[in-house]
PDB file of C-alpha atoms in Angstrom:
ATOM      1  CA  GLN A 557      59.229  19.172  50.017  1.00 79.00           C
ATOM      2  CA  ALA A 558      59.356  15.611  51.304  1.00 90.00           C
ATOM      3  CA  VAL A 559      58.957  14.866  54.998  1.00 94.00           C
ATOM      4  CA  LEU A 560      58.781  11.782  57.149  1.00 96.00           C
ATOM      5  CA  ILE A 561      56.428  11.785  60.130  1.00 97.00           C
ATOM      6  CA  VAL A 562      57.669   9.569  62.951  1.00 98.00           C
ATOM      7  CA  VAL A 563      55.755   8.352  65.978  1.00 98.00           C
ATOM      8  CA  ASP A 564      58.592   7.450  68.329  1.00 98.00           C
ATOM      9  CA  GLN A 565      58.874   6.728  72.059  1.00 98.00           C
ATOM     10  CA  ALA A 566      58.913  10.458  72.886  1.00 96.00           C
ATOM     11  CA  ALA A 567      55.675  10.983  70.958  1.00 98.00           C
ATOM     12  CA  ILE A 568      54.014   8.027  72.611  1.00 98.00           C
ATOM     13  CA  HIS A 569      54.990   8.924  76.175  1.00 98.00           C
ATOM     14  CA  ASP A 570      54.417  12.686  76.063  1.00 97.00           C
ATOM     15  CA  PRO A 571      50.788  13.555  76.910  1.00 98.00           C
ATOM     16  CA  GLU A 572      50.570  15.847  73.837  1.00 97.00           C
ATOM     17  CA  HIS A 573      52.101  13.174  71.548  1.00 98.00           C
ATOM     18  CA  PRO A 574      54.351  15.535  69.528  1.00 98.00           C
ATOM     19  CA  VAL A 575      55.452  13.604  66.454  1.00 98.00           C
ATOM     20  CA  LEU A 576      58.859  14.002  64.870  1.00 98.00           C
ATOM     21  CA  ILE A 577      58.882  15.725  61.471  1.00 97.00           C
ATOM     22  CA  VAL A 578      61.997  14.859  59.429  1.00 97.00           C
ATOM     23  CA  ASP A 579      63.134  16.775  56.343  1.00 95.00           C
ATOM     24  CA  LEU A 580      63.990  14.335  53.534  1.00 94.00           C
ATOM     25  CA  LEU A 581      64.890  16.858  50.855  1.00 89.00           C
ATOM     26  CA  THR A 582      66.220  20.338  51.599  1.00 83.00           C
ATOM     27  CA  GLU A 583      68.207  19.745  54.788  1.00 85.00           C
ATOM     28  CA  ARG A 584      68.013  15.978  54.913  1.00 92.00           C
ATOM     29  CA  GLY A 585      67.696  14.726  58.469  1.00 93.00           C
ATOM     30  CA  ARG A 586      66.792  18.051  60.091  1.00 95.00           C
ATOM     31  CA  THR A 587      63.894  17.670  62.513  1.00 97.00           C
ATOM     32  CA  PHE A 588      61.332  19.377  64.676  1.00 97.00           C
ATOM     33  CA  ARG A 589      58.353  18.154  66.659  1.00 98.00           C
ATOM     34  CA  ALA A 590      54.713  18.999  66.016  1.00 98.00           C
ATOM     35  CA  LEU A 591      51.378  18.291  67.612  1.00 98.00           C
ATOM     36  CA  PRO A 592      49.450  15.630  65.675  1.00 97.00           C
ATOM     37  CA  SER A 593      46.712  18.175  64.968  1.00 96.00           C
ATOM     38  CA  CYS A 594      49.280  20.262  63.038  1.00 97.00           C
ATOM     39  CA  VAL A 595      50.545  17.507  60.724  1.00 96.00           C
ATOM     40  CA  PHE A 596      47.965  18.237  58.021  1.00 95.00           C
ATOM     41  CA  GLU A 597      48.798  21.968  58.163  1.00 95.00           C
ATOM     42  CA  ILE A 598      52.511  21.225  57.737  1.00 95.00           C
ATOM     43  CA  GLU A 599      52.140  18.645  54.979  1.00 94.00           C
ATOM     44  CA  SER A 600      49.643  20.602  52.937  1.00 94.00           C
ATOM     45  CA  ASN A 601      51.531  23.909  53.112  1.00 95.00           C
ATOM     46  CA  LEU A 602      54.851  22.281  52.237  1.00 93.00           C
ATOM     47  CA  SER A 603      53.396  20.244  49.380  1.00 92.00           C
ATOM     48  CA  ILE A 604      51.902  23.268  47.610  1.00 94.00           C
ATOM     49  CA  GLY A 605      54.867  25.514  48.361  1.00 92.00           C
ATOM     50  CA  ASN A 606      52.771  27.928  50.394  1.00 93.00           C
ATOM     51  CA  MET A 607      55.334  27.766  53.221  1.00 93.00           C
ATOM     52  CA  ASP A 608      58.835  26.390  53.461  1.00 92.00           C
ATOM     53  CA  TRP A 609      60.649  24.231  55.988  1.00 92.00           C
ATOM     54  CA  GLU A 610      62.262  27.211  57.727  1.00 93.00           C
ATOM     55  CA  GLU A 611      58.911  28.823  58.486  1.00 94.00           C
ATOM     56  CA  PHE A 612      57.825  25.763  60.441  1.00 95.00           C
ATOM     57  CA  VAL A 613      61.195  25.330  62.156  1.00 94.00           C
ATOM     58  CA  ASN A 614      61.100  28.988  63.183  1.00 94.00           C
ATOM     59  CA  GLY A 615      57.549  28.492  64.447  1.00 95.00           C
ATOM     60  CA  VAL A 616      58.380  26.009  67.212  1.00 96.00           C
ATOM     61  CA  ASP A 617      57.835  27.155  70.779  1.00 95.00           C
ATOM     62  CA  ASP A 618      60.305  27.151  73.693  1.00 95.00           C
ATOM     63  CA  THR A 619      59.830  23.405  74.138  1.00 95.00           C
ATOM     64  CA  GLY A 620      60.717  22.745  70.479  1.00 94.00           C
ATOM     65  CA  VAL A 621      57.185  21.832  69.421  1.00 97.00           C
ATOM     66  CA  TYR A 622      55.244  23.371  66.549  1.00 97.00           C
ATOM     67  CA  ARG A 623      51.700  24.031  67.778  1.00 96.00           C
ATOM     68  CA  GLY A 624      50.179  25.685  64.706  1.00 94.00           C
ATOM     69  CA  PHE A 625      49.817  29.198  63.413  1.00 80.00           C
ATOM     70  CA  GLY A 626      47.996  30.460  66.494  1.00 70.00           C
ATOM     71  CA  GLY A 627      49.765  28.271  69.046  1.00 48.00           C
ATOM     72  CA  LEU A 628      52.807  30.392  69.780  1.00 47.00           C
TER      73      LEU A 628
END
C-alpha cells in the first residue's frame, strides 16, 4: 500500500494537526485525516499488510479523524 501524508492548511490550523492521508494505490485519491501520533501506526501496518486501507477509513471518528486503535 502506498500513501502520501500531507500537511496542509487544515492540519496546520487545527490544534490537533490532523494530517491528510492519501491512498496512492488501491483507491487512488481517497483520503482520511489522522493525528500525527498515528502516522507510524498507519504506515507500518499498511506496509506489512497487517491491516488494509478500509480498516483505517472505517476507524475514523465522527469528525473524520483517525485517532488510533484506542482512540474511538
